[in-house]
Amino acid sequence: MKITVVGAGAVGATTADNIIRRELAEEVVLLDIKEGVSEGKSLDMYQTAALLGFNTKPVGSTNDYEKTKGSDVVVITSGLPRKPGMTREELIGINAGIVKGVTENILKYSPDAIIIVVSNPMDTMTYLALKESGIAKEKLIGMGGALDSARFKTYLALAMNASPLDIHGMVIGGHGDTTMIPLTRLATYNGLPVSNFLSTDELEKVAADTMVGGATLTKLIGTSAWYAPGAATLLLVESIVRDQKRIVPCSVYLEGEYGQNDICMGVPVVLGRKGWEKIIKLELTDSEKAAFEKSAEAVRSMNGALNL
């Protein structure tokens, strides 16, 4: 098994480190355009092997895609991160060119790879990668829903003074501050509806905090977060590599599901060795359907800027 992470910034390096510690592959390639950065971070990670007890070999590469040859899974984190006050949508112009070039280079050496897109705006970059590459839709996955759902569960746990391990919930829709849809109605606390423990006002606050979860961290840190995004990406990679059949909200290409066509948006899917294997249909309320439609309109508007 071979896994490549493109982009050795905070998110990419954290993702690679997580994958290495879990020993999900014999080799993990970390690639970046900045001279020496991926090599240095890979060597730093490898020096923890004797301390942490793993056998996966990290390999750094400065823009040499030949080193990625034969990768089974590729994670794309390339592109500019957000700065305080910046929306994910504002990154389209710059990151589209980067993601397009990365996708082309990856498939040149690993035509059968499953690709996970982390770069923002994530739904639009996932759509771009799929349209430009022409690969099977099941092999192209956007990560955002897994991250948004983790933040949702965190805010629920904080509001209830409960363990995040006992909280189950998901976020669907676009991966944006105004487009994501935290499904408070379906969230549970060890099998019990969270509405048994939180008031309507409290649940609305949890949803609102979830939607600006990334922006909150960007304002505090001064750039995009990396620990939770790296862990969310690990969840996808591990489910694929180990064929775990986990149900995870991911941005995938819709062809009639949830009333949408020719768009990549966050919906629950089963993840396994072949990529995303099945879209799970949720019975949404009228208000949730309306929110999903509104989210789709916003994502389509961003996709229009690609001029495909």
GROMACS .gro file of C-alpha atoms in nm:
model
  308
    1MET     CA    1   0.000   0.000   0.000
    2LYS     CA    2   0.127   0.345  -0.096
    3ILE     CA    3  -0.028   0.677  -0.002
    4THR     CA    4   0.064   1.025  -0.124
    5VAL     CA    5  -0.016   1.356   0.042
    6VAL     CA    6   0.026   1.658  -0.184
    7GLY     CA    7   0.099   1.976   0.006
    8ALA     CA    8   0.336   1.978   0.302
    9GLY     CA    9   0.176   2.267   0.486
   10ALA     CA   10   0.018   2.228   0.827
   11VAL     CA   11  -0.281   2.024   0.707
   12GLY     CA   12  -0.082   1.806   0.469
   13ALA     CA   13   0.198   1.735   0.714
   14THR     CA   14  -0.048   1.659   0.995
   15THR     CA   15  -0.240   1.425   0.766
   16ALA     CA   16   0.079   1.244   0.662
   17ASP     CA   17   0.191   1.213   1.024
   18ASN     CA   18  -0.146   1.066   1.124
   19ILE     CA   19  -0.135   0.813   0.840
   20ILE     CA   20   0.220   0.711   0.926
   21ARG     CA   21   0.143   0.660   1.295
   22ARG     CA   22  -0.153   0.438   1.205
   23GLU     CA   23   0.072   0.237   0.967
   24LEU     CA   24  -0.185   0.250   0.689
   25ALA     CA   25   0.080   0.201   0.420
   26GLU     CA   26   0.432   0.076   0.368
   27GLU     CA   27   0.526   0.414   0.218
   28VAL     CA   28   0.380   0.764   0.251
   29VAL     CA   29   0.501   1.027   0.006
   30LEU     CA   30   0.477   1.392   0.109
   31LEU     CA   31   0.511   1.626  -0.189
   32ASP     CA   32   0.538   2.004  -0.203
   33ILE     CA   33   0.660   2.268  -0.445
   34LYS     CA   34   0.878   2.443  -0.188
   35GLU     CA   35   1.233   2.314  -0.198
   36GLY     CA   36   1.328   2.092   0.094
   37VAL     CA   37   1.012   2.133   0.302
   38SER     CA   38   0.860   1.791   0.232
   39GLU     CA   39   1.199   1.620   0.265
   40GLY     CA   40   1.262   1.791   0.597
   41LYS     CA   41   0.921   1.716   0.744
   42SER     CA   42   0.934   1.355   0.622
   43LEU     CA   43   1.274   1.303   0.784
   44ASP     CA   44   1.148   1.462   1.105
   45MET     CA   45   0.853   1.221   1.106
   46TYR     CA   46   1.078   0.922   1.036
   47GLN     CA   47   1.292   1.012   1.334
   48THR     CA   48   0.988   0.943   1.555
   49ALA     CA   49   0.960   0.581   1.431
   50ALA     CA   50   1.191   0.440   1.697
   51LEU     CA   51   1.006   0.641   1.961
   52LEU     CA   52   0.649   0.568   1.855
   53GLY     CA   53   0.697   0.220   1.713
   54PHE     CA   54   0.586   0.232   1.350
   55ASN     CA   55   0.740   0.087   1.033
   56THR     CA   56   0.583   0.307   0.765
   57LYS     CA   57   0.847   0.493   0.565
   58PRO     CA   58   0.781   0.861   0.490
   59VAL     CA   59   0.938   0.997   0.171
   60GLY     CA   60   0.969   1.366   0.086
   61SER     CA   61   0.955   1.504  -0.267
   62THR     CA   62   0.999   1.854  -0.405
   63ASN     CA   63   0.756   1.853  -0.698
   64ASP     CA   64   0.885   1.519  -0.831
   65TYR     CA   65   0.564   1.332  -0.907
   66GLU     CA   66   0.751   1.026  -1.026
   67LYS     CA   67   0.808   0.943  -0.658
   68THR     CA   68   0.429   0.917  -0.619
   69LYS     CA   69   0.406   0.645  -0.884
   70GLY     CA   70   0.173   0.359  -0.795
   71SER     CA   71  -0.008   0.539  -0.514
   72ASP     CA   72  -0.331   0.371  -0.403
   73VAL     CA   73  -0.471   0.678  -0.227
   74VAL     CA   74  -0.377   1.043  -0.284
   75VAL     CA   75  -0.474   1.334  -0.061
   76ILE     CA   76  -0.468   1.682  -0.214
   77THR     CA   77  -0.420   1.961   0.039
   78SER     CA   78  -0.242   2.202  -0.199
   79GLY     CA   79  -0.343   2.565  -0.223
   80LEU     CA   80  -0.355   2.879  -0.016
   81PRO     CA   81  -0.506   2.852   0.334
   82ARG     CA   82  -0.761   3.099   0.462
   83LYS     CA   83  -0.663   3.414   0.643
   84PRO     CA   84  -0.881   3.593   0.901
   85GLY     CA   85  -1.191   3.741   0.738
   86MET     CA   86  -1.145   3.539   0.420
   87THR     CA   87  -1.414   3.300   0.300
   88ARG     CA   88  -1.337   2.963   0.142
   89GLU     CA   89  -1.502   3.092  -0.176
   90GLU     CA   90  -1.242   3.366  -0.217
   91LEU     CA   91  -0.979   3.099  -0.279
   92ILE     CA   92  -1.135   2.971  -0.604
   93GLY     CA   93  -0.923   3.161  -0.856
   94ILE     CA   94  -0.588   3.068  -0.707
   95ASN     CA   95  -0.656   2.716  -0.587
   96ALA     CA   96  -0.838   2.597  -0.900
   97GLY     CA   97  -0.522   2.615  -1.109
   98ILE     CA   98  -0.321   2.442  -0.839
   99VAL     CA   99  -0.568   2.156  -0.789
  100LYS     CA  100  -0.607   2.102  -1.165
  101GLY     CA  101  -0.230   2.072  -1.213
  102VAL     CA  102  -0.187   1.842  -0.914
  103THR     CA  103  -0.467   1.612  -1.031
  104GLU     CA  104  -0.315   1.582  -1.378
  105ASN     CA  105   0.031   1.500  -1.241
  106ILE     CA  106  -0.100   1.248  -0.989
  107LEU     CA  107  -0.302   1.053  -1.246
  108LYS     CA  108  -0.006   1.048  -1.483
  109TYR     CA  109   0.178   0.823  -1.239
  110SER     CA  110  -0.113   0.670  -1.045
  111PRO     CA  111  -0.409   0.633  -1.283
  112ASP     CA  112  -0.596   0.400  -1.049
  113ALA     CA  113  -0.561   0.612  -0.735
  114ILE     CA  114  -0.851   0.714  -0.514
  115ILE     CA  115  -0.827   1.091  -0.466
  116ILE     CA  116  -0.934   1.279  -0.155
  117VAL     CA  117  -0.965   1.656  -0.194
  118VAL     CA  118  -0.907   1.880   0.107
  119SER     CA  119  -0.824   2.207  -0.072
  120ASN     CA  120  -1.078   2.488  -0.043
  121PRO     CA  121  -1.337   2.571  -0.158
  122MET     CA  122  -1.364   2.196  -0.117
  123ASP     CA  123  -1.689   2.113  -0.300
  124THR     CA  124  -1.584   2.318  -0.603
  125MET     CA  125  -1.229   2.178  -0.604
  126THR     CA  126  -1.374   1.824  -0.586
  127TYR     CA  127  -1.602   1.902  -0.881
  128LEU     CA  128  -1.310   2.052  -1.074
  129ALA     CA  129  -1.085   1.751  -1.012
  130LEU     CA  130  -1.359   1.513  -1.125
  131LYS     CA  131  -1.446   1.704  -1.441
  132GLU     CA  132  -1.087   1.764  -1.546
  133SER     CA  133  -0.968   1.410  -1.473
  134GLY     CA  134  -1.255   1.202  -1.606
  135ILE     CA  135  -1.193   0.930  -1.346
  136ALA     CA  136  -1.476   0.724  -1.199
  137LYS     CA  137  -1.688   0.937  -0.967
  138GLU     CA  138  -1.648   0.681  -0.686
  139LYS     CA  139  -1.275   0.753  -0.676
  140LEU     CA  140  -1.307   1.127  -0.614
  141ILE     CA  141  -1.403   1.234  -0.261
  142GLY     CA  142  -1.417   1.570  -0.087
  143MET     CA  143  -1.328   1.561   0.282
  144GLY     CA  144  -1.530   1.854   0.426
  145GLY     CA  145  -1.833   1.675   0.571
  146ALA     CA  146  -1.617   1.459   0.797
  147LEU     CA  147  -1.454   1.770   0.945
  148ASP     CA  148  -1.780   1.963   0.980
  149SER     CA  149  -1.942   1.664   1.150
  150ALA     CA  150  -1.652   1.635   1.396
  151ARG     CA  151  -1.694   2.000   1.486
  152PHE     CA  152  -2.069   1.951   1.521
  153LYS     CA  153  -2.016   1.661   1.762
  154THR     CA  154  -1.761   1.865   1.957
  155TYR     CA  155  -2.000   2.156   2.007
  156LEU     CA  156  -2.277   1.916   2.109
  157ALA     CA  157  -2.045   1.750   2.361
  158LEU     CA  158  -1.946   2.088   2.505
  159ALA     CA  159  -2.308   2.200   2.534
  160MET     CA  160  -2.406   1.876   2.708
  161ASN     CA  161  -2.088   1.831   2.915
  162ALA     CA  162  -2.065   1.487   2.756
  163SER     CA  163  -1.795   1.278   2.595
  164PRO     CA  164  -1.756   1.337   2.219
  165LEU     CA  165  -1.723   0.958   2.190
  166ASP     CA  166  -2.091   0.921   2.286
  167ILE     CA  167  -2.216   1.183   2.040
  168HIS     CA  168  -2.335   1.088   1.693
  169GLY     CA  169  -2.435   1.340   1.433
  170MET     CA  170  -2.358   1.460   1.085
  171VAL     CA  171  -2.340   1.770   0.871
  172ILE     CA  172  -2.448   1.761   0.507
  173GLY     CA  173  -2.454   2.019   0.227
  174GLY     CA  174  -2.175   2.244   0.112
  175HIS     CA  175  -1.853   2.289   0.308
  176GLY     CA  176  -1.902   2.660   0.367
  177ASP     CA  177  -1.989   2.892   0.654
  178THR     CA  178  -2.338   2.950   0.511
  179THR     CA  179  -2.393   2.628   0.316
  180MET     CA  180  -2.340   2.345   0.565
  181ILE     CA  181  -2.640   2.187   0.734
  182PRO     CA  182  -2.589   2.042   1.085
  183LEU     CA  183  -2.866   1.785   1.130
  184THR     CA  184  -2.958   1.853   1.492
  185ARG     CA  185  -3.282   1.655   1.451
  186LEU     CA  186  -3.091   1.333   1.389
  187ALA     CA  187  -2.807   1.380   1.639
  188THR     CA  188  -2.795   1.140   1.933
  189TYR     CA  189  -2.625   1.099   2.270
  190ASN     CA  190  -2.549   0.729   2.299
  191GLY     CA  191  -2.869   0.647   2.113
  192LEU     CA  192  -3.089   0.913   2.271
  193PRO     CA  193  -3.196   1.226   2.077
  194VAL     CA  194  -2.987   1.526   2.182
  195SER     CA  195  -3.314   1.720   2.194
  196ASN     CA  196  -3.382   1.529   2.517
  197PHE     CA  197  -3.093   1.719   2.675
  198LEU     CA  198  -3.072   2.052   2.494
  199SER     CA  199  -3.334   2.318   2.428
  200THR     CA  200  -3.422   2.446   2.082
  201ASP     CA  201  -3.221   2.761   2.147
  202GLU     CA  202  -2.920   2.559   2.261
  203LEU     CA  203  -2.938   2.337   1.953
  204GLU     CA  204  -2.961   2.641   1.728
  205LYS     CA  205  -2.648   2.783   1.891
  206VAL     CA  206  -2.464   2.453   1.842
  207ALA     CA  207  -2.559   2.458   1.474
  208ALA     CA  208  -2.450   2.820   1.434
  209ASP     CA  209  -2.117   2.757   1.609
  210THR     CA  210  -2.059   2.455   1.386
  211MET     CA  211  -2.117   2.652   1.068
  212VAL     CA  212  -1.851   2.909   1.159
  213GLY     CA  213  -1.625   2.650   1.322
  214GLY     CA  214  -1.349   2.696   1.068
  215ALA     CA  215  -1.375   3.077   1.063
  216THR     CA  216  -1.360   3.083   1.444
  217LEU     CA  217  -1.029   2.898   1.439
  218THR     CA  218  -0.892   3.109   1.153
  219LYS     CA  219  -0.964   3.421   1.356
  220LEU     CA  220  -0.796   3.277   1.667
  221ILE     CA  221  -0.494   3.120   1.499
  222GLY     CA  222  -0.444   3.359   1.208
  223THR     CA  223  -0.470   3.085   0.944
  224SER     CA  224  -0.665   2.768   0.868
  225ALA     CA  225  -0.682   2.494   1.131
  226TRP     CA  226  -0.487   2.171   1.082
  227TYR     CA  227  -0.531   1.920   1.367
  228ALA     CA  228  -0.899   1.844   1.306
  229PRO     CA  229  -0.869   1.861   0.925
  230GLY     CA  230  -0.576   1.619   0.944
  231ALA     CA  231  -0.772   1.383   1.168
  232ALA     CA  232  -1.082   1.403   0.947
  233THR     CA  233  -0.873   1.315   0.643
  234LEU     CA  234  -0.723   1.022   0.833
  235LEU     CA  235  -1.078   0.894   0.896
  236LEU     CA  236  -1.142   0.880   0.519
  237VAL     CA  237  -0.806   0.726   0.435
  238GLU     CA  238  -0.834   0.458   0.703
  239SER     CA  239  -1.187   0.362   0.604
  240ILE     CA  240  -1.075   0.323   0.242
  241VAL     CA  241  -0.746   0.143   0.304
  242ARG     CA  242  -0.889  -0.097   0.563
  243ASP     CA  243  -1.220  -0.137   0.378
  244GLN     CA  244  -1.410  -0.042   0.693
  245LYS     CA  245  -1.740   0.053   0.527
  246ARG     CA  246  -1.771   0.357   0.754
  247ILE     CA  247  -2.062   0.595   0.688
  248VAL     CA  248  -1.909   0.941   0.659
  249PRO     CA  249  -2.051   1.264   0.514
  250CYS     CA  250  -1.832   1.345   0.211
  251SER     CA  251  -1.856   1.565  -0.095
  252VAL     CA  252  -1.933   1.335  -0.388
  253TYR     CA  253  -2.079   1.368  -0.735
  254LEU     CA  254  -2.459   1.358  -0.733
  255GLU     CA  255  -2.670   1.230  -1.020
  256GLY     CA  256  -3.024   1.269  -0.894
  257GLU     CA  257  -2.957   1.188  -0.528
  258TYR     CA  258  -3.111   1.440  -0.290
  259GLY     CA  259  -3.270   1.605  -0.595
  260GLN     CA  260  -2.937   1.732  -0.729
  261ASN     CA  261  -2.744   1.670  -1.050
  262ASP     CA  262  -2.397   1.753  -1.180
  263ILE     CA  263  -2.266   1.881  -0.848
  264CYS     CA  264  -2.038   1.767  -0.565
  265MET     CA  265  -2.189   1.812  -0.219
  266GLY     CA  266  -2.172   1.660   0.125
  267VAL     CA  267  -2.395   1.357   0.177
  268PRO     CA  268  -2.347   1.041   0.385
  269VAL     CA  269  -2.162   0.770   0.193
  270VAL     CA  270  -2.019   0.427   0.267
  271LEU     CA  271  -1.639   0.434   0.233
  272GLY     CA  272  -1.444   0.122   0.140
  273ARG     CA  273  -1.157  -0.009  -0.066
  274LYS     CA  274  -1.311   0.106  -0.394
  275GLY     CA  275  -1.371   0.463  -0.275
  276TRP     CA  276  -1.724   0.573  -0.194
  277GLU     CA  277  -1.944   0.272  -0.250
  278LYS     CA  278  -2.297   0.390  -0.178
  279ILE     CA  279  -2.484   0.710  -0.101
  280ILE     CA  280  -2.706   0.679   0.206
  281LYS     CA  281  -3.048   0.835   0.160
  282LEU     CA  282  -3.175   1.035   0.455
  283GLU     CA  283  -3.542   1.120   0.490
  284LEU     CA  284  -3.515   1.497   0.524
  285THR     CA  285  -3.789   1.729   0.646
  286ASP     CA  286  -3.921   2.000   0.417
  287SER     CA  287  -3.707   2.263   0.591
  288GLU     CA  288  -3.397   2.044   0.561
  289LYS     CA  289  -3.471   1.985   0.191
  290ALA     CA  290  -3.506   2.359   0.140
  291ALA     CA  291  -3.174   2.419   0.317
  292PHE     CA  292  -3.006   2.156   0.098
  293GLU     CA  293  -3.146   2.317  -0.217
  294LYS     CA  294  -3.023   2.660  -0.103
  295SER     CA  295  -2.681   2.511  -0.029
  296ALA     CA  296  -2.672   2.354  -0.375
  297GLU     CA  297  -2.750   2.688  -0.538
  298ALA     CA  298  -2.456   2.847  -0.357
  299VAL     CA  299  -2.218   2.567  -0.457
  300ARG     CA  300  -2.334   2.588  -0.820
  301SER     CA  301  -2.264   2.959  -0.817
  302MET     CA  302  -1.906   2.889  -0.710
  303ASN     CA  303  -1.870   2.615  -0.970
  304GLY     CA  304  -1.972   2.867  -1.235
  305ALA     CA  305  -1.652   3.061  -1.165
  306LEU     CA  306  -1.450   2.766  -1.297
  307ASN     CA  307  -1.566   2.824  -1.655
  308LEU     CA  308  -1.553   2.452  -1.733
   0.00000   0.00000   0.00000
